Short mmCIF file of C-alpha atoms in Angstrom, two decimals:
data_model
loop_
_atom_site.label_atom_id
_atom_site.label_comp_id
_atom_site.label_asym_id
_atom_site.label_seq_id
_atom_site.Cartn_x
_atom_site.Cartn_y
_atom_site.Cartn_z
CA UNK A 1 34.94 -54.83 75.92
CA UNK A 2 33.02 -51.62 75.39
CA UNK A 3 34.41 -48.08 75.37
CA UNK A 4 32.63 -47.38 78.62
CA UNK A 5 34.35 -50.36 80.27
CA UNK A 6 37.71 -49.54 78.72
CA UNK A 7 38.21 -45.92 79.73
CA UNK A 8 38.18 -46.41 83.57
CA UNK A 9 40.60 -49.31 83.16
CA UNK A 10 42.94 -47.15 81.11
CA UNK A 11 42.62 -44.37 83.70
CA UNK A 12 43.72 -46.96 86.30
CA UNK A 13 46.72 -47.76 84.06
CA UNK A 14 45.56 -51.37 83.44
CA UNK A 15 48.06 -52.69 80.77
CA UNK A 16 45.55 -55.23 79.49
CA UNK A 17 43.20 -52.34 78.77
CA UNK A 18 45.97 -50.61 76.80
CA UNK A 19 46.48 -53.78 74.75
CA UNK A 20 42.70 -53.88 74.07
CA UNK A 21 42.67 -50.24 73.11
CA UNK A 22 45.54 -50.76 70.77
CA UNK A 23 43.78 -53.77 69.09
CA UNK A 24 40.51 -51.78 68.80
CA UNK A 25 41.96 -48.49 67.32
CA UNK A 26 45.43 -49.01 65.91
CA UNK A 27 44.30 -49.82 62.32
CA UNK A 28 42.09 -46.75 61.96
CA UNK A 29 44.62 -44.44 63.63
CA UNK A 30 47.35 -45.80 61.47
CA UNK A 31 45.25 -45.07 58.41
CA UNK A 32 44.93 -41.42 59.41
CA UNK A 33 48.61 -41.16 60.31
CA UNK A 34 49.71 -42.86 57.06
CA UNK A 35 47.76 -40.34 55.00
CA UNK A 36 49.94 -37.67 56.49
CA UNK A 37 53.23 -39.56 56.88
CA UNK A 38 53.88 -41.38 53.66
CA UNK A 39 56.79 -43.51 54.86
CA UNK A 40 55.20 -46.52 56.58
CA UNK A 41 58.08 -47.01 59.12
CA UNK A 42 57.79 -43.37 60.12
CA UNK A 43 54.00 -43.72 60.39
CA UNK A 44 54.36 -46.72 62.64
CA UNK A 45 56.74 -44.74 64.85
CA UNK A 46 54.20 -41.87 65.01
CA UNK A 47 51.48 -44.41 65.83
CA UNK A 48 53.48 -45.70 68.77
CA UNK A 49 54.23 -42.17 69.91
CA UNK A 50 50.51 -41.32 69.71
CA UNK A 51 49.56 -44.36 71.87
CA UNK A 52 52.21 -43.34 74.40
CA UNK A 53 50.64 -39.88 74.55
CA UNK A 54 47.17 -41.36 74.92
CA UNK A 55 48.36 -43.57 77.76
CA UNK A 56 50.13 -40.70 79.55
CA UNK A 57 47.25 -38.25 79.06
CA UNK A 58 44.31 -40.57 79.60
CA UNK A 59 43.40 -38.69 82.78
CA UNK A 60 42.75 -35.56 80.77
CA UNK A 61 40.01 -37.30 78.70
CA UNK A 62 36.59 -35.95 79.52
CA UNK A 63 33.58 -37.69 77.89
CA UNK A 64 31.47 -34.61 78.29
CA UNK A 65 33.72 -32.83 75.81
CA UNK A 66 33.52 -35.36 73.09
CA UNK A 67 33.82 -39.02 72.11
CA UNK A 68 36.80 -41.10 73.09
CA UNK A 69 37.57 -42.04 69.46
CA UNK A 70 37.55 -38.41 68.46
CA UNK A 71 39.92 -37.56 71.30
CA UNK A 72 42.48 -40.33 70.41
CA UNK A 73 42.08 -39.50 66.71
CA UNK A 74 43.06 -35.90 67.33
CA UNK A 75 46.05 -37.04 69.41
CA UNK A 76 47.22 -39.26 66.58
CA UNK A 77 46.58 -36.64 63.90
CA UNK A 78 48.37 -33.94 65.93
CA UNK A 79 51.26 -36.20 66.58
CA UNK A 80 51.65 -36.82 62.83
CA UNK A 81 51.42 -33.06 62.09
CA UNK A 82 54.02 -32.37 64.76
CA UNK A 83 56.28 -34.96 63.14
CA UNK A 84 55.73 -33.33 59.70
CA UNK A 85 56.64 -29.89 61.04
CA UNK A 86 59.73 -31.08 62.96
CA UNK A 87 63.03 -29.87 61.64
CA UNK A 88 64.54 -33.37 61.68
CA UNK A 89 61.72 -34.79 59.64
CA UNK A 90 61.89 -31.98 57.10
CA UNK A 91 65.63 -32.39 56.68
CA UNK A 92 65.31 -36.13 56.17
CA UNK A 93 62.68 -35.55 53.46
CA UNK A 94 65.10 -33.32 51.57
CA UNK A 95 67.54 -36.22 51.34
CA UNK A 96 65.28 -38.99 50.01
CA UNK A 97 66.59 -41.26 47.30
CA UNK A 98 64.68 -42.06 44.14
CA UNK A 99 63.81 -45.47 45.58
CA UNK A 100 61.94 -43.82 48.38
CA UNK A 101 59.81 -41.84 45.93
CA UNK A 102 58.83 -45.00 44.16
CA UNK A 103 57.79 -46.61 47.39
CA UNK A 104 55.85 -43.52 48.40
CA UNK A 105 53.72 -43.74 45.20
CA UNK A 106 52.90 -47.34 46.07
CA UNK A 107 52.13 -46.47 49.74
CA UNK A 108 49.78 -43.71 48.64
CA UNK A 109 47.57 -46.11 46.64
CA UNK A 110 47.39 -48.50 49.58
CA UNK A 111 46.51 -45.56 51.87
CA UNK A 112 43.51 -44.70 49.73
CA UNK A 113 42.38 -48.25 50.11
CA UNK A 114 42.77 -47.99 53.92
CA UNK A 115 40.78 -44.84 54.08
CA UNK A 116 38.04 -46.47 51.97
CA UNK A 117 38.05 -49.48 54.26
CA UNK A 118 37.14 -47.36 57.23
CA UNK A 119 34.52 -45.56 55.14
CA UNK A 120 35.49 -41.95 55.67
CA UNK A 121 35.85 -41.11 51.97
CA UNK A 122 32.38 -42.30 51.17
CA UNK A 123 30.84 -39.85 53.55
CA UNK A 124 33.13 -36.97 52.56
CA UNK A 125 32.21 -37.58 48.84
CA UNK A 126 28.56 -36.80 49.73
CA UNK A 127 29.48 -33.26 50.71
CA UNK A 128 29.58 -30.09 48.69
CA UNK A 129 32.70 -29.71 46.51
CA UNK A 130 34.01 -26.83 48.70
CA UNK A 131 33.71 -29.05 51.67
CA UNK A 132 35.43 -31.97 49.98
CA UNK A 133 38.32 -29.63 49.08
CA UNK A 134 38.53 -28.06 52.53
CA UNK A 135 38.33 -31.35 54.45
CA UNK A 136 40.92 -32.89 52.16
CA UNK A 137 43.32 -30.14 53.07
CA UNK A 138 42.57 -30.03 56.78
CA UNK A 139 42.14 -33.65 57.65
CA UNK A 140 43.69 -35.76 54.88
CA UNK A 141 46.69 -33.61 54.09
CA UNK A 142 47.22 -32.16 57.51
CA UNK A 143 46.99 -28.47 56.68
CA UNK A 144 46.34 -25.95 59.44
CA UNK A 145 43.40 -23.61 58.98
CA UNK A 146 45.89 -20.84 58.21
CA UNK A 147 47.56 -22.90 55.62
CA UNK A 148 44.26 -23.93 54.02
CA UNK A 149 43.25 -20.27 53.99
CA UNK A 150 46.39 -19.40 52.01
CA UNK A 151 46.01 -22.38 49.71
CA UNK A 152 42.39 -21.64 48.95
CA UNK A 153 42.93 -17.85 48.88
CA UNK A 154 40.11 -17.34 51.46
CA UNK A 155 40.06 -15.30 54.66
CA UNK A 156 40.91 -17.37 57.76
CA UNK A 157 37.49 -16.70 59.30
CA UNK A 158 35.77 -18.04 56.22
CA UNK A 159 37.83 -21.23 56.38
CA UNK A 160 37.00 -21.64 60.09
CA UNK A 161 33.23 -21.11 59.39
CA UNK A 162 33.24 -23.42 56.36
CA UNK A 163 35.12 -26.09 58.31
CA UNK A 164 32.60 -26.00 61.11
CA UNK A 165 29.70 -26.14 58.66
CA UNK A 166 31.36 -29.03 56.67
CA UNK A 167 31.94 -31.02 59.87
CA UNK A 168 28.32 -30.49 60.88
CA UNK A 169 27.20 -31.70 57.38
CA UNK A 170 29.46 -34.69 57.80
CA UNK A 171 27.96 -35.45 61.28
CA UNK A 172 24.51 -35.36 59.63
CA UNK A 173 25.58 -38.00 57.04
CA UNK A 174 27.18 -40.16 59.82
CA UNK A 175 24.09 -40.03 62.00
CA UNK A 176 21.73 -40.90 59.11
CA UNK A 177 23.77 -43.88 57.92
#
């Protein structure tokens, strides 16, 4: 089933279309979420929450504003960031045992493999070093532009401009390959 066939079915709340969408996109969305949420069980919960949001908000998708994958990727990423910023999540992270830290180290190495599997890192590596650093903060570590501005000691406007330019460079690589 193609994306063009899938979207109208989703908008008509076809449950089989939801299952198809999940099968098509869950692995790549989980990879992005897992890069932000290190605990795999928490990441799975966030993935489920993201798919519920996609299902409930499918009517707001507009193909003239962007690709479907980009739209669902942003929902998943924002859901993960919301989880990271939640008070309950922050409190639970303060109380982690030593065993959890050991498993987080293991999960991180597997996450790098997952990102490599979908090929994102290969394209990012082709960018200028400042773009690599900025995209790492914004997309792989979940920083806001304001937080990246503070981390890099750059004005917010500069971060926004560089982000836009870096994304355009990334698009150029993606269209060439």
